Tab-separated table of N, CA and C in Angstrom:
chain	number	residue	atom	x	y	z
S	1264	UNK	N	-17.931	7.726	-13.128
S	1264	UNK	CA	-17.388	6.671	-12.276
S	1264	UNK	C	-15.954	7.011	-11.905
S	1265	UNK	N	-15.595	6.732	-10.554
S	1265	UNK	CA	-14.339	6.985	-10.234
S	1265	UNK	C	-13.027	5.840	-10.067
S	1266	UNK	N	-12.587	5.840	-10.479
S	1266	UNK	CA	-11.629	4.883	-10.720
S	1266	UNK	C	-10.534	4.927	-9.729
S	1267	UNK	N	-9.296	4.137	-9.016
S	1267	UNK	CA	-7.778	4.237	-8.752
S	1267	UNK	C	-6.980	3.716	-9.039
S	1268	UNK	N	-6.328	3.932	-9.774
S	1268	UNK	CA	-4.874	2.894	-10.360
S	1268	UNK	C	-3.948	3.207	-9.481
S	1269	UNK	N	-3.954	2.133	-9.029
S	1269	UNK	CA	-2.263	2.092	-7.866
S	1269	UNK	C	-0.974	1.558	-8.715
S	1270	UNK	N	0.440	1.830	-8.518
S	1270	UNK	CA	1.320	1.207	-9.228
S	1270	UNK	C	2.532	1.349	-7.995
S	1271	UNK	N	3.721	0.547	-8.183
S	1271	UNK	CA	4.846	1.036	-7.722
S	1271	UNK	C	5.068	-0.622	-6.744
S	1272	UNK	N	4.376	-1.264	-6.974
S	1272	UNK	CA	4.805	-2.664	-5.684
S	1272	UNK	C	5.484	-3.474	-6.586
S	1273	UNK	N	5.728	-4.529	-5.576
S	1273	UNK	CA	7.230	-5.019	-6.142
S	1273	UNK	C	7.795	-6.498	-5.228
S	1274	UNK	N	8.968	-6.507	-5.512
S	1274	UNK	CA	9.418	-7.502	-4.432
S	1274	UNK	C	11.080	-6.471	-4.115
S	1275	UNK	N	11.139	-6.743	-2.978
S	1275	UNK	CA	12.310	-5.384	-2.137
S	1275	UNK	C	13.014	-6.492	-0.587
S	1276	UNK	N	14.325	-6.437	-1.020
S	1276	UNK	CA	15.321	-7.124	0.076
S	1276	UNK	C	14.867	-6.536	1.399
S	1277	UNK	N	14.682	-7.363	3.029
S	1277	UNK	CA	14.498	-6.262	4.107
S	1277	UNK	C	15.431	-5.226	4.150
S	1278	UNK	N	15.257	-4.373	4.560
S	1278	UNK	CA	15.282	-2.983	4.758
S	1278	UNK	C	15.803	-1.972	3.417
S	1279	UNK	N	15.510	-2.234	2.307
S	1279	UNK	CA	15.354	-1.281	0.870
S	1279	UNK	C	13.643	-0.736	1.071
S	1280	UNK	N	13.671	-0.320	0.033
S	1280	UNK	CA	12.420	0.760	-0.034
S	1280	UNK	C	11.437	1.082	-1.366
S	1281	UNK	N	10.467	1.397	-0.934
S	1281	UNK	CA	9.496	0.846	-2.355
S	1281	UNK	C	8.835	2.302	-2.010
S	1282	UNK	N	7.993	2.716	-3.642
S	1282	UNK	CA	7.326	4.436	-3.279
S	1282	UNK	C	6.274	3.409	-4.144
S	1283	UNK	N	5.052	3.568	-3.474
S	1283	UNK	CA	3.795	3.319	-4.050
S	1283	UNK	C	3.102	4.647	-4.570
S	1284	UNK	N	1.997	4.815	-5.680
S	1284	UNK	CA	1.344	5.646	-6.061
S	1284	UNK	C	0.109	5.245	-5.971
S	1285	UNK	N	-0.914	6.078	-6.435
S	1285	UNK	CA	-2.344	5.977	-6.772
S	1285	UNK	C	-3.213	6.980	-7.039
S	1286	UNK	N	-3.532	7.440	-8.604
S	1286	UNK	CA	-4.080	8.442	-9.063
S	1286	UNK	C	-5.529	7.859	-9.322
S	1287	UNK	N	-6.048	8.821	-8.701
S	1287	UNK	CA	-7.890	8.849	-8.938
S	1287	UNK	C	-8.498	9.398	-10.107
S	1288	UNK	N	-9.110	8.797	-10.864
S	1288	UNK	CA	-9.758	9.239	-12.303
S	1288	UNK	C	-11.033	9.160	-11.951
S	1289	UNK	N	-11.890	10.556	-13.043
S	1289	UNK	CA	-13.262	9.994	-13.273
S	1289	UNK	C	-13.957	11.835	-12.781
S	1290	UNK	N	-15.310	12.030	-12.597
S	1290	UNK	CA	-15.423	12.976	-12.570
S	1290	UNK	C	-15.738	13.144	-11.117
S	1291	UNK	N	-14.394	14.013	-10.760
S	1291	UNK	CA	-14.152	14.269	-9.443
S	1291	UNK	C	-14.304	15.848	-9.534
S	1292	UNK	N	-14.575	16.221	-8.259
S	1292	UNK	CA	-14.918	17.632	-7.570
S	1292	UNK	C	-13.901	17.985	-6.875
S	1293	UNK	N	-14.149	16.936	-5.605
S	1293	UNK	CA	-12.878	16.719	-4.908
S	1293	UNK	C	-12.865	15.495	-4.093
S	1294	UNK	N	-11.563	15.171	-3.057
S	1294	UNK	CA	-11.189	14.241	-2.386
S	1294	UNK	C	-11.072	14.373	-1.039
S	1295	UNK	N	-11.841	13.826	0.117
S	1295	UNK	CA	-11.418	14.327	1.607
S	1295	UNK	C	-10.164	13.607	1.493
S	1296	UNK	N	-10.741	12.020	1.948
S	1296	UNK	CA	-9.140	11.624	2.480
S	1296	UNK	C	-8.639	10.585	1.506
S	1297	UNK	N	-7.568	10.411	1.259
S	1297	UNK	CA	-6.875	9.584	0.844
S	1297	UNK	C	-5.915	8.580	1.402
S	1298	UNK	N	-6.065	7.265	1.127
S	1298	UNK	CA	-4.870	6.773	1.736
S	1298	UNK	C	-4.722	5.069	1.139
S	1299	UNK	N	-3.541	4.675	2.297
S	1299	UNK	CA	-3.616	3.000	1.833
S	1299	UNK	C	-3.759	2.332	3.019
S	1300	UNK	N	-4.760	1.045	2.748
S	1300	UNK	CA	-4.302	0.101	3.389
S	1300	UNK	C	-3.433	-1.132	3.068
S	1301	UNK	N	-3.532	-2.276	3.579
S	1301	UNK	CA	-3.344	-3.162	3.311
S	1301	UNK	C	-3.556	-4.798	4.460
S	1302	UNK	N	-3.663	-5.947	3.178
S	1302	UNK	CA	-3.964	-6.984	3.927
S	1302	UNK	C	-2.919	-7.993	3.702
S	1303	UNK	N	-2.482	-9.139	4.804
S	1303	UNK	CA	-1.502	-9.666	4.625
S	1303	UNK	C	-2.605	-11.189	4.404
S	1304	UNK	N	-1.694	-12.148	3.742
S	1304	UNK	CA	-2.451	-13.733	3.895
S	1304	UNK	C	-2.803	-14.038	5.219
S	1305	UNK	N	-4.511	-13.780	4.875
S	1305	UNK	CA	-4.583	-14.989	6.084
S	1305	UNK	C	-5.274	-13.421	7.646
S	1306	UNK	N	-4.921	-12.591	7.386
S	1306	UNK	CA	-5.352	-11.284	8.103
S	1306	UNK	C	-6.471	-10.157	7.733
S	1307	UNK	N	-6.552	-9.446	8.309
S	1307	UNK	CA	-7.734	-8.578	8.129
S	1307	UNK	C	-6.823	-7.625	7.294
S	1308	UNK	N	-7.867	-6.847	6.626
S	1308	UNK	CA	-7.158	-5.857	6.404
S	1308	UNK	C	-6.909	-4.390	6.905
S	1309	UNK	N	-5.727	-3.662	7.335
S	1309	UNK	CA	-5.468	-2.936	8.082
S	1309	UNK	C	-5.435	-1.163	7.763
S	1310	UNK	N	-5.549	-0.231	8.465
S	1310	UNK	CA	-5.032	1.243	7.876
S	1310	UNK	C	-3.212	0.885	8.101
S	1311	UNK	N	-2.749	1.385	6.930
S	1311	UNK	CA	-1.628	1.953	6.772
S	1311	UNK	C	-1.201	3.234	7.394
S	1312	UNK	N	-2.137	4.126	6.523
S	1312	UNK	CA	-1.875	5.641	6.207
S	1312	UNK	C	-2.721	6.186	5.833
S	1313	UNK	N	-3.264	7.173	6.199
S	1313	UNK	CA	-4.002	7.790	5.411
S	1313	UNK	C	-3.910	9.618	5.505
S	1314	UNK	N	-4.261	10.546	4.756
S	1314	UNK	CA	-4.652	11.808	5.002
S	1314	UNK	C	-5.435	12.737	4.031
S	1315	UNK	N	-5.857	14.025	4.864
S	1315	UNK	CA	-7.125	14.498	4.492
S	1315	UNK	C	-6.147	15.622	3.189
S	1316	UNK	N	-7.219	16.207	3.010
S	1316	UNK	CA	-7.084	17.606	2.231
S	1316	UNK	C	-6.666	18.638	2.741
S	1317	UNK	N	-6.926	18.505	3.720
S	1317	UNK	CA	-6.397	19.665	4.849
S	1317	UNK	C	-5.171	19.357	5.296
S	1318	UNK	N	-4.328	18.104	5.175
S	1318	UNK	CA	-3.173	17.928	5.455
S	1318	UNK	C	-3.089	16.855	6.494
S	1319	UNK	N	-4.140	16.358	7.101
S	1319	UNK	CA	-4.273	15.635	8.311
S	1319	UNK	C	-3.906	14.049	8.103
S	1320	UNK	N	-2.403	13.808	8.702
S	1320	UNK	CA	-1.939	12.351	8.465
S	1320	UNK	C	-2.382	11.315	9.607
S	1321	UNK	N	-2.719	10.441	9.054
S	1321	UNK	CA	-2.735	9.457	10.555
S	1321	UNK	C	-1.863	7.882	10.198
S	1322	UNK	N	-0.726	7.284	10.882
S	1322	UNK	CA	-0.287	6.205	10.859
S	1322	UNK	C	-0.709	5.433	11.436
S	1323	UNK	N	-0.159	4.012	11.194
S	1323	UNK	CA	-0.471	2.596	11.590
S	1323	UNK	C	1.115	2.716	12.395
S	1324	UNK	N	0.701	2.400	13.921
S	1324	UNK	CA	1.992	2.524	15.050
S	1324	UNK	C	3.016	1.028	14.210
S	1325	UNK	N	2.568	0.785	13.239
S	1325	UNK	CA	3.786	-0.437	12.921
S	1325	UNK	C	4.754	0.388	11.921
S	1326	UNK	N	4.109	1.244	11.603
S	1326	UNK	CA	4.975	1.932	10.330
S	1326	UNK	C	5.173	3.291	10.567
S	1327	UNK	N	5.042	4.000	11.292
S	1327	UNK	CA	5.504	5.310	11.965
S	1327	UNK	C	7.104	5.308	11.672
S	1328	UNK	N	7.586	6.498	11.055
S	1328	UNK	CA	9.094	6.437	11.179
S	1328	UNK	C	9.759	5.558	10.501
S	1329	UNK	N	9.308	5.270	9.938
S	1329	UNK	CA	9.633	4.406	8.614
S	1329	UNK	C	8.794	4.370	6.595
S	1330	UNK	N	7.710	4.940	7.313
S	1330	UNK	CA	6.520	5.079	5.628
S	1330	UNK	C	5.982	6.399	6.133
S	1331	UNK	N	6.193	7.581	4.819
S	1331	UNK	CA	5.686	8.503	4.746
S	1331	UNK	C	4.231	8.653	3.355
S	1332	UNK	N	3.531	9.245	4.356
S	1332	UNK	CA	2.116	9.735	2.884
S	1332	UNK	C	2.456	11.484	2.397
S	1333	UNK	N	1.965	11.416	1.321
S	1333	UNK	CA	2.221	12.318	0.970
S	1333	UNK	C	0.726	12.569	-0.690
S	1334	UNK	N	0.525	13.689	-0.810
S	1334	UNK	CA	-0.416	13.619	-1.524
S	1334	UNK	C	-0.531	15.448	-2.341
S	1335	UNK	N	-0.578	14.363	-3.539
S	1335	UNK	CA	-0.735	15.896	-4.590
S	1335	UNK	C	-2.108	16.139	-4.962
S	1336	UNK	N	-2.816	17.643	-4.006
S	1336	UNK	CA	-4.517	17.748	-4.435
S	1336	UNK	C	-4.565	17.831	-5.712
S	1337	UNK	N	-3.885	18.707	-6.829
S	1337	UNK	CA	-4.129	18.689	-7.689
S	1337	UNK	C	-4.604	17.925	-9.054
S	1338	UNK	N	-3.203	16.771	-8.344
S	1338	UNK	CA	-3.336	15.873	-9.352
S	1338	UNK	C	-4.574	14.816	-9.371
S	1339	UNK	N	-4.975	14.610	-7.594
S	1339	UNK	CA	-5.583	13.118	-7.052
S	1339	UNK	C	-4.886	12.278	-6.970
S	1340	UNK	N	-3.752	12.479	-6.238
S	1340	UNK	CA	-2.599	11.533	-6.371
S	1340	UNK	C	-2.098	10.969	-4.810
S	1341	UNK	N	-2.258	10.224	-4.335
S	1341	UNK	CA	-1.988	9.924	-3.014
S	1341	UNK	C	-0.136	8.996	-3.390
S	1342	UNK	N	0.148	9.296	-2.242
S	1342	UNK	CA	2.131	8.027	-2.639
S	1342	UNK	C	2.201	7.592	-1.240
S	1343	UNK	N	3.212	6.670	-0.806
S	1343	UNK	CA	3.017	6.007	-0.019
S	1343	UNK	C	4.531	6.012	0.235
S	1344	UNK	N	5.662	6.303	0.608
S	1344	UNK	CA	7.044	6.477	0.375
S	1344	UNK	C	7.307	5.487	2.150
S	1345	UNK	N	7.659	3.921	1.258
S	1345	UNK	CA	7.924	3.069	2.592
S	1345	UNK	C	9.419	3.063	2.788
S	1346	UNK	N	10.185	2.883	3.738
S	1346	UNK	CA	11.847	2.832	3.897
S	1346	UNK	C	11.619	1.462	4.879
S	1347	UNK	N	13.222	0.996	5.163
S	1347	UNK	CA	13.061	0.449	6.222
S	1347	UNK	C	12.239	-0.881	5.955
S	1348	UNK	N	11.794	-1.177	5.129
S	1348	UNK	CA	10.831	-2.684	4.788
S	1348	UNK	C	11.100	-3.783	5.938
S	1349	UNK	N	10.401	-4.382	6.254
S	1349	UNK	CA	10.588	-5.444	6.810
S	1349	UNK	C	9.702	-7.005	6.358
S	1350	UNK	N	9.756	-7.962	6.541
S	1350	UNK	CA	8.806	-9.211	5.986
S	1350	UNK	C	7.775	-8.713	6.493
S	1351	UNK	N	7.579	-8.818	8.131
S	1351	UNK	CA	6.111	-8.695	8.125
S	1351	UNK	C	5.240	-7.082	7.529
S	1352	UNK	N	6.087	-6.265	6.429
S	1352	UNK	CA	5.013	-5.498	5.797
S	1352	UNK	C	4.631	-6.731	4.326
S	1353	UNK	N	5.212	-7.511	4.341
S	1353	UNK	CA	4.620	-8.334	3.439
S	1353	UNK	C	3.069	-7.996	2.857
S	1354	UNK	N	2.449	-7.990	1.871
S	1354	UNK	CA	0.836	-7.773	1.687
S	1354	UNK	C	0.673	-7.449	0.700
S	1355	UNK	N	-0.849	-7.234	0.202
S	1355	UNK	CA	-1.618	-6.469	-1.040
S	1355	UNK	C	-1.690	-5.569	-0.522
S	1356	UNK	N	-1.117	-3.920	-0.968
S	1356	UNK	CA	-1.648	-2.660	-0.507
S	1356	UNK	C	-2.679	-2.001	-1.028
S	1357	UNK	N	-3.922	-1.694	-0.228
S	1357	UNK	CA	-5.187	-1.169	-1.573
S	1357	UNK	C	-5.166	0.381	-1.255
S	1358	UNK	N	-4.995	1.217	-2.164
S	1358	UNK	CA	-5.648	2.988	-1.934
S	1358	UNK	C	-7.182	2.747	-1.801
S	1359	UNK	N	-7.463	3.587	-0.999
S	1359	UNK	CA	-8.539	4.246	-0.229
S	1359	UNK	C	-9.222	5.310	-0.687
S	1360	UNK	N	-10.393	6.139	-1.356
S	1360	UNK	CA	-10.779	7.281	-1.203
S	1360	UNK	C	-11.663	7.553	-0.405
S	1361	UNK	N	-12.063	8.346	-0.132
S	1361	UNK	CA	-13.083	8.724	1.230
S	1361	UNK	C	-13.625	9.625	0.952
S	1362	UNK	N	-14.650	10.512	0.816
S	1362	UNK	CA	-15.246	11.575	0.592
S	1362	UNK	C	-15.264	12.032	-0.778
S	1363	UNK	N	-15.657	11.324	-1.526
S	1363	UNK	CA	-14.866	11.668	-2.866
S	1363	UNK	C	-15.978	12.690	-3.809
S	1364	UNK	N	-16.018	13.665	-3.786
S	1364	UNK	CA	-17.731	14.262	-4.189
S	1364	UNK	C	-17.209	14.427	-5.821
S	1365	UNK	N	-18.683	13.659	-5.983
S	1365	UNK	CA	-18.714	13.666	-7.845
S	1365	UNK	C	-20.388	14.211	-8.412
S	1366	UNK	N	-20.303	14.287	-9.699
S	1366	UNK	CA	-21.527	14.708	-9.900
S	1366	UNK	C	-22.903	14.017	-9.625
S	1367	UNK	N	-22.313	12.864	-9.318
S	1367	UNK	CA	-23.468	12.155	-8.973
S	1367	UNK	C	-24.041	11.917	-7.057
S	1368	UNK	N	-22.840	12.365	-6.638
S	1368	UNK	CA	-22.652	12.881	-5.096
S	1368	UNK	C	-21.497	12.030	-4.757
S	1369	UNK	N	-21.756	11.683	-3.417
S	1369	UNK	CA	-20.256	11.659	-2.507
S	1369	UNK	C	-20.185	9.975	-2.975
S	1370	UNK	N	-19.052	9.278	-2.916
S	1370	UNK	CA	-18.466	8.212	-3.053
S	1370	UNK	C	-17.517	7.713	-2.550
S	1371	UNK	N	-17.712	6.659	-2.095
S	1371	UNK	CA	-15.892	6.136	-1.498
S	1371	UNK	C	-15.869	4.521	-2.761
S	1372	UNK	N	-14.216	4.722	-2.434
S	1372	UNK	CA	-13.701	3.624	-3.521
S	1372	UNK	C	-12.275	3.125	-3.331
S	1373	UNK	N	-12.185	2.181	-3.876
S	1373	UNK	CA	-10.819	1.218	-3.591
S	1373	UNK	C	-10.420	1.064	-4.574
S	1374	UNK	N	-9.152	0.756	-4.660
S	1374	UNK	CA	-8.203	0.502	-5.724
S	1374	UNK	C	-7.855	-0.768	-5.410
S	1375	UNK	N	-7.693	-1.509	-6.498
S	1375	UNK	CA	-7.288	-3.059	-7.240
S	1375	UNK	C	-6.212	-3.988	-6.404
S	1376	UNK	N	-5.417	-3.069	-5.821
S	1376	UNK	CA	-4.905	-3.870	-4.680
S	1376	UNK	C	-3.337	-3.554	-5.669
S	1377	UNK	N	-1.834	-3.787	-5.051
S	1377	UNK	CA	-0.703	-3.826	-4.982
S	1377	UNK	C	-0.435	-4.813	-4.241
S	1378	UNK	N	1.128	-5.620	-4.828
S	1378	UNK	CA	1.249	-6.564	-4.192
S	1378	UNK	C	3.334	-5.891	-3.621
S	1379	UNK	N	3.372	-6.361	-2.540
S	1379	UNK	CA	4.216	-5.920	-1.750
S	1379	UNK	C	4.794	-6.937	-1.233
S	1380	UNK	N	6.570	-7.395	-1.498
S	1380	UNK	CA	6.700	-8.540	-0.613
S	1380	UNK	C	8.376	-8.183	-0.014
S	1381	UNK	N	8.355	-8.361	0.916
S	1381	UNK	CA	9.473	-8.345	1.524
S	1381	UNK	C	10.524	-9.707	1.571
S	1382	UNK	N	11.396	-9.549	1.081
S	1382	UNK	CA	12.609	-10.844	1.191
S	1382	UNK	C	13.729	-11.118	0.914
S	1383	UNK	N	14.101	-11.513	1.122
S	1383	UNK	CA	15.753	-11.877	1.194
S	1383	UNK	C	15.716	-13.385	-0.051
């Protein structure tokens, strides 16, 4: 079974900065993509960030230039390095796996959710 523990959320004044994590456990092969989303009260929940193994990033045009992904294959470690905060990133942030091939075959899975709040 594959597991994700996310850590690193918080409560952060607008414009300070929060580094989210999320390491994947369990018997993994490997990982296509990794990433986060997140949902605010009351909204759907959205892509953040995400990227592949191959290096392939894709943003959410609200957070471009402000939140970088970044991801260690080795470890199964996806991070989420936000700057720049604002209220409306307010939310639960959940990691994402996508392609996740295990011995039992391919899997996707979510992590427990992070809570993220922006304020003064």
């Amino acid at each position: 079974q594959v597991q994700l523990v996310e850590s690193g959320g918080g409560l952060v004044q607008p414009g300070g900065s929060l580094r989210l994590s999320c390491a994947a456990s369990g018997n993994i092969y490997s990982i296509n993509a990794m990433g986060w989303y997140r949902q605010a009260p009351g909204k759907e929940r959205e892509l953040v960030a995400t990227t592949t193994s191959g290096g392939r990033t894709i943003y959410a045009d609200s957070v471009k230039d402000r939140f970088t992904i970044s991801r260690d294959n080795a470890k199964n470690t996806v991070y989420l390095q936000m700057n720049s905060l604002k209220p409306e990133d307010t939310a639960a942030y959940y990691c994402h796996a996508g392609g996740v091939r295990t011995g039992l075959g391919n899997v996707e899975v979510w992590g427990q959710g992070t809570l993220v709040t922006v304020s003064s």
